[in-house]
XYZ file of C-alpha atoms in Angstrom:
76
model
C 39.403 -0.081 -24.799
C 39.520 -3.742 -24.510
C 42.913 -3.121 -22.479
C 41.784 -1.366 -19.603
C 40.401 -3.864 -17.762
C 43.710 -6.100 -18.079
C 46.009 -2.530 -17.125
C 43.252 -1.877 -14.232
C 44.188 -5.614 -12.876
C 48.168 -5.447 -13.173
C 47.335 -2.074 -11.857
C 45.630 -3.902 -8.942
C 48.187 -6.285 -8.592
C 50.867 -4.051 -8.534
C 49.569 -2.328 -5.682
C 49.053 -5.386 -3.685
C 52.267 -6.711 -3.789
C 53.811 -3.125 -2.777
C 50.817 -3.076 -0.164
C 51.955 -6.877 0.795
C 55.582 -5.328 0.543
C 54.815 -1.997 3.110
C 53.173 -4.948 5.363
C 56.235 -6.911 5.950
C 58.926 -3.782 6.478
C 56.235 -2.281 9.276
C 56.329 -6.165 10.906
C 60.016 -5.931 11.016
C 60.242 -2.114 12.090
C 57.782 -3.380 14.757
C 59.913 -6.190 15.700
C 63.040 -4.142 15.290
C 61.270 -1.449 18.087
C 60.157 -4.360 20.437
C 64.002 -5.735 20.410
C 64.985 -2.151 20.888
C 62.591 -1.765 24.247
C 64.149 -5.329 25.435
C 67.383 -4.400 25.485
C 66.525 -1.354 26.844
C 65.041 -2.851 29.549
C 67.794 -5.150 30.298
C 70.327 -2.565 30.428
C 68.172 -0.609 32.808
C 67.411 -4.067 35.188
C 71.298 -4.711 34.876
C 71.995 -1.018 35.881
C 70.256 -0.852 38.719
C 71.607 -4.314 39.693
C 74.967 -3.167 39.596
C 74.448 0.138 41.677
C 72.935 -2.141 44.127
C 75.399 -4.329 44.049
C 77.677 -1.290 44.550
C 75.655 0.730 47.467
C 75.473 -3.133 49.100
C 79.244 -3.296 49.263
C 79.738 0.235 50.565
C 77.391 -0.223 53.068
C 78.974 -3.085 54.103
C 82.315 -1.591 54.016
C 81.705 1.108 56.448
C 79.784 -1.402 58.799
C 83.024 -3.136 59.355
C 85.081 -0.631 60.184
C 82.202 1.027 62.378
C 81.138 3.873 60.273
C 77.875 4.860 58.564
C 77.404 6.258 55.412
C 74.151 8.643 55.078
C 71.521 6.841 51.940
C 71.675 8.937 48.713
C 68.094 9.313 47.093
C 67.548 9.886 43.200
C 65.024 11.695 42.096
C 63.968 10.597 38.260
């Protein structure tokens, strides 16, 4: 019996480095999401930038050769 407390601390320590281990892959799946929700976001800003940029130029396209162009609304 004189070996259980030695297996009940490798035991321990065993689970703390796969506790230590579980740690650092949920910090990097974190990380991972957070870089995922950036770029996300920057590919939305850069969207909506560009169909700006696009509904800019129409609209001043049809002020130069006199026409107007009725505003399109999206919902969502």
């Amino acid at each position: 019996m004189s070996d259980d407390p030695i297996q009940a601390h490798d035991s321990i320590q065993a689970l703390r480095r796969l506790i230590a281990e579980l740690d650092q892959l949920a910090r990097q799946l974190e990380q991972s999401g957070l870089d995922n929700a950036r770029a996300q976001l920057l590919l939305l800003r850069k969207r909506v930038e560009l169909e700006d940029f696009v509904n800019r130029g129409q609209l001043c396209q049809d002020r130069s050769d006199g026409t107007t162009t009725m505003r399109k609304t999206r919902h969502g």
